[in-house]
Structures are given as C-alpha cells and as structure tokens.
PDB file of C-alpha atoms in Angstrom:
ATOM      1  CA  MET A  40       0.038  -0.179  -0.146  1.00  0.00           C
ATOM      2  CA  ALA A  41       2.861   2.585   1.164  1.00  0.00           C
ATOM      3  CA  GLN A  42       4.307   1.328  -2.530  1.00  0.00           C
ATOM      4  CA  ALA A  43       1.198   2.279  -4.593  1.00  0.00           C
ATOM      5  CA  GLN A  44       0.748   5.197  -2.454  1.00  0.00           C
ATOM      6  CA  GLN A  45       4.415   6.425  -3.072  1.00  0.00           C
ATOM      7  CA  ALA A  46       3.889   5.507  -6.871  1.00  0.00           C
ATOM      8  CA  ALA A  47       0.318   7.720  -6.870  1.00  0.00           C
ATOM      9  CA  GLU A  48       2.379  10.397  -5.491  1.00  0.00           C
ATOM     10  CA  ARG A  49       5.038  10.371  -8.275  1.00  0.00           C
ATOM     11  CA  ALA A  50       2.225  10.104 -10.658  1.00  0.00           C
ATOM     12  CA  ARG A  51       0.759  13.238  -9.319  1.00  0.00           C
ATOM     13  CA  ARG A  52       4.154  15.145  -9.402  1.00  0.00           C
ATOM     14  CA  ALA A  53       4.875  14.068 -13.004  1.00  0.00           C
ATOM     15  CA  ALA A  54       0.664  15.180 -13.917  1.00  0.00           C
ATOM     16  CA  GLY A  55       1.895  18.663 -12.067  1.00  0.00           C
ATOM     17  CA  ARG A  56       5.050  19.226 -14.331  1.00  0.00           C
ATOM     18  CA  ALA A  57       3.593  18.030 -17.502  1.00  0.00           C
ATOM     19  CA  THR A  58       0.546  20.377 -16.729  1.00  0.00           C
ATOM     20  CA  GLN A  59       3.083  23.324 -15.702  1.00  0.00           C
ATOM     21  CA  ALA A  60       4.945  22.559 -18.975  1.00  0.00           C
ATOM     22  CA  ALA A  61       1.779  22.375 -21.038  1.00  0.00           C
ATOM     23  CA  GLU A  62       1.055  25.870 -19.546  1.00  0.00           C
ATOM     24  CA  ASP A  63       4.528  27.504 -20.355  1.00  0.00           C
ATOM     25  CA  ALA A  64       4.239  26.113 -24.134  1.00  0.00           C
ATOM     26  CA  LEU A  65       0.578  27.583 -24.348  1.00  0.00           C
ATOM     27  CA  GLY A  66       2.095  31.116 -22.785  1.00  0.00           C
ATOM     28  CA  ARG A  67       5.038  30.859 -25.830  1.00  0.00           C
ATOM     29  CA  ALA A  68       2.434  30.042 -28.099  1.00  0.00           C
ATOM     30  CA  GLY A  69       0.533  32.868 -27.322  1.00  0.00           C
ATOM     31  CA  VAL A  70       3.616  35.221 -27.345  1.00  0.00           C
ATOM     32  CA  ALA A  71       4.416  33.611 -31.056  1.00  0.00           C
ATOM     33  CA  ASP A  72       0.427  34.541 -31.640  1.00  0.00           C
ATOM     34  CA  ARG A  73       0.842  38.193 -30.474  1.00  0.00           C
ATOM     35  CA  ALA A  74       4.554  38.634 -32.449  1.00  0.00           C
ATOM     36  CA  VAL A  75       2.970  37.520 -35.898  1.00  0.00           C
ATOM     37  CA  PRO A  76       0.885  40.359 -36.569  1.00  0.00           C
ATOM     38  CA  GLY A  77       3.840  42.708 -35.486  1.00  0.00           C
ATOM     39  CA  ALA A  78       6.363  41.141 -37.511  1.00  0.00           C
ATOM     40  CA  SER A  79       3.553  41.041 -40.531  1.00  0.00           C
ATOM     41  CA  ALA A  80       3.674  44.718 -40.197  1.00  0.00           C
ATOM     42  CA  THR A  81       7.460  45.025 -39.832  1.00  0.00           C
ATOM     43  CA  SER A  82       7.414  42.708 -43.225  1.00  0.00           C
ATOM     44  CA  GLN A  83       4.871  44.779 -44.879  1.00  0.00           C
ATOM     45  CA  ALA A  84       6.660  48.210 -43.970  1.00  0.00           C
ATOM     46  CA  PHE A  85      10.173  46.989 -45.155  1.00  0.00           C
ATOM     47  CA  THR A  86       8.468  46.060 -48.290  1.00  0.00           C
ATOM     48  CA  GLN A  87       6.719  49.216 -48.956  1.00  0.00           C
ATOM     49  CA  ASP A  88       9.862  51.525 -47.642  1.00  0.00           C
ATOM     50  CA  VAL A  89      13.261  49.401 -49.131  1.00  0.00           C
ATOM     51  CA  ILE A  90      11.923  46.823 -51.579  1.00  0.00           C
ATOM     52  CA  ALA A  91       9.383  49.180 -53.350  1.00  0.00           C
ATOM     53  CA  PRO A  92      11.890  51.799 -54.153  1.00  0.00           C
ATOM     54  CA  GLN A  93      14.677  49.580 -55.108  1.00  0.00           C
ATOM     55  CA  GLN A  94      12.321  48.265 -57.397  1.00  0.00           C
ATOM     56  CA  GLN A  95      10.956  51.301 -58.841  1.00  0.00           C
ATOM     57  CA  ALA A  96      14.834  52.599 -59.179  1.00  0.00           C
ATOM     58  CA  VAL A  97      15.854  49.451 -61.078  1.00  0.00           C
ATOM     59  CA  LEU A  98      12.934  50.029 -63.391  1.00  0.00           C
ATOM     60  CA  GLU A  99      14.092  53.565 -63.766  1.00  0.00           C
ATOM     61  CA  ALA A 100      17.891  52.017 -64.497  1.00  0.00           C
ATOM     62  CA  GLU A 101      17.063  49.758 -66.744  1.00  0.00           C
ATOM     63  CA  ALA A 102      14.681  52.310 -68.913  1.00  0.00           C
ATOM     64  CA  ALA A 103      17.855  54.727 -68.915  1.00  0.00           C
ATOM     65  CA  VAL A 104      19.789  52.119 -70.186  1.00  0.00           C
ATOM     66  CA  ARG A 105      17.687  51.045 -73.008  1.00  0.00           C
ATOM     67  CA  GLU A 106      17.803  54.345 -73.596  1.00  0.00           C
ATOM     68  CA  LEU A 107      21.195  54.656 -73.754  1.00  0.00           C
ATOM     69  CA  ALA A 108      21.550  51.384 -75.973  1.00  0.00           C
ATOM     70  CA  ALA A 109      19.562  52.919 -78.547  1.00  0.00           C
ATOM     71  CA  ARG A 110      21.890  55.916 -78.722  1.00  0.00           C
ATOM     72  CA  PRO A 111      24.504  54.831 -80.804  1.00  0.00           C
ATOM     73  CA  GLU A 112      22.275  53.408 -83.093  1.00  0.00           C
ATOM     74  CA  ARG A 113      20.548  57.101 -83.729  1.00  0.00           C
ATOM     75  CA  ASN A 114      23.940  58.843 -83.515  1.00  0.00           C
ATOM     76  CA  ALA A 115      25.520  56.295 -86.075  1.00  0.00           C
ATOM     77  CA  GLU A 116      22.290  57.136 -88.425  1.00  0.00           C
ATOM     78  CA  HIS A 117      23.142  60.985 -87.863  1.00  0.00           C
ATOM     79  CA  LEU A 118      26.399  60.399 -88.811  1.00  0.00           C
ATOM     80  CA  ARG A 119      25.580  58.687 -92.165  1.00  0.00           C
ATOM     81  CA  GLU A 120      23.328  61.336 -92.688  1.00  0.00           C
ATOM     82  CA  LEU A 121      26.356  63.974 -91.875  1.00  0.00           C
ATOM     83  CA  ALA A 122      28.435  62.350 -94.186  1.00  0.00           C
ATOM     84  CA  GLU A 123      26.062  62.442 -97.201  1.00  0.00           C
ATOM     85  CA  LEU A 124      25.447  65.951 -96.440  1.00  0.00           C
ATOM     86  CA  ILE A 125      29.249  66.745 -96.290  1.00  0.00           C
ATOM     87  CA  ASP A 126      29.712  64.941 -99.496  1.00  0.00           C
ATOM     88  CA  LEU A 127      26.914  67.318-101.222  1.00  0.00           C
ATOM     89  CA  ARG A 128      28.336  70.480 -99.738  1.00  0.00           C
ATOM     90  CA  ASP A 129      31.823  69.006-101.550  1.00  0.00           C
ATOM     91  CA  GLU A 130      30.094  68.364-104.431  1.00  0.00           C
ATOM     92  CA  LEU A 131      28.309  72.089-104.224  1.00  0.00           C
ATOM     93  CA  PRO A 132      30.830  73.978-105.925  1.00  0.00           C
ATOM     94  CA  HIS A 133      31.533  71.648-108.899  1.00  0.00           C
ATOM     95  CA  LEU A 134      27.596  71.637-109.607  1.00  0.00           C
ATOM     96  CA  GLU A 135      27.438  75.607-109.196  1.00  0.00           C
ATOM     97  CA  ARG A 136      30.542  75.550-111.539  1.00  0.00           C
ATOM     98  CA  ASP A 137      28.612  73.168-114.176  1.00  0.00           C
ATOM     99  CA  LYS A 138      25.146  75.153-113.821  1.00  0.00           C
ATOM    100  CA  GLU A 139      27.068  78.495-114.744  1.00  0.00           C
ATOM    101  CA  ALA A 140      28.866  76.806-117.571  1.00  0.00           C
ATOM    102  CA  ALA A 141      25.197  75.392-118.623  1.00  0.00           C
ATOM    103  CA  GLU A 142      23.722  78.674-118.747  1.00  0.00           C
ATOM    104  CA  ALA A 143      26.531  80.250-120.474  1.00  0.00           C
ATOM    105  CA  ALA A 144      26.374  77.815-123.200  1.00  0.00           C
TER     106      ALA A 144
END
C-alpha cells in the first residue's frame, strides 16, 4: 500500500510537471501569436519603404539603359546623314560651276 501511495504521489508530481509544461507551452504560443501581426506589419513596412523604392529604381535604371543602348544606333544614322551632307556640300562648287557653264552655253 505504501508503494502504491508513493507511485501515486510520483504520478501526481509528474502530472503537475506535465501540466506546468503545457501551460508554459501555451504561454509561449500566445507570445508567438501576438508577435506574428507585428512581424507581418514590419515585413510589409520593409517591403513598402525599402524594397518597393529599390524596384522602382531598378525599373528606371533599366529604362535609362535601354535609352542609352538606342543612342549609338541613332548617332550612327546621324553620322551617315552628316557624311552624306558633307559629300553634297563638297560637290556643290562643282555643281554650281556646271550650272554656270550650262547657263553660259
């Protein structure tokens, strides 16, 4: 009988420790539940305040790169047009002489 009482006492103490552990776990779960909204708000604020502006900066930089990449082609076309105009300008005195000669004839 004494052994049964001792076993029952040990079981009660173990049950008490298990109950305390369960209460502690519930307390930690409550703390975690309360922390989630704050962490979520912090994450959203970080996304809005840091990531979104960086994404916008990247989009603007990409647009600038596309613009700069198109410039050499446009510049090359302008240079071709300029070369053609220079050739025509160089030819102009000859054409004027030919015109004068044709008018004189």
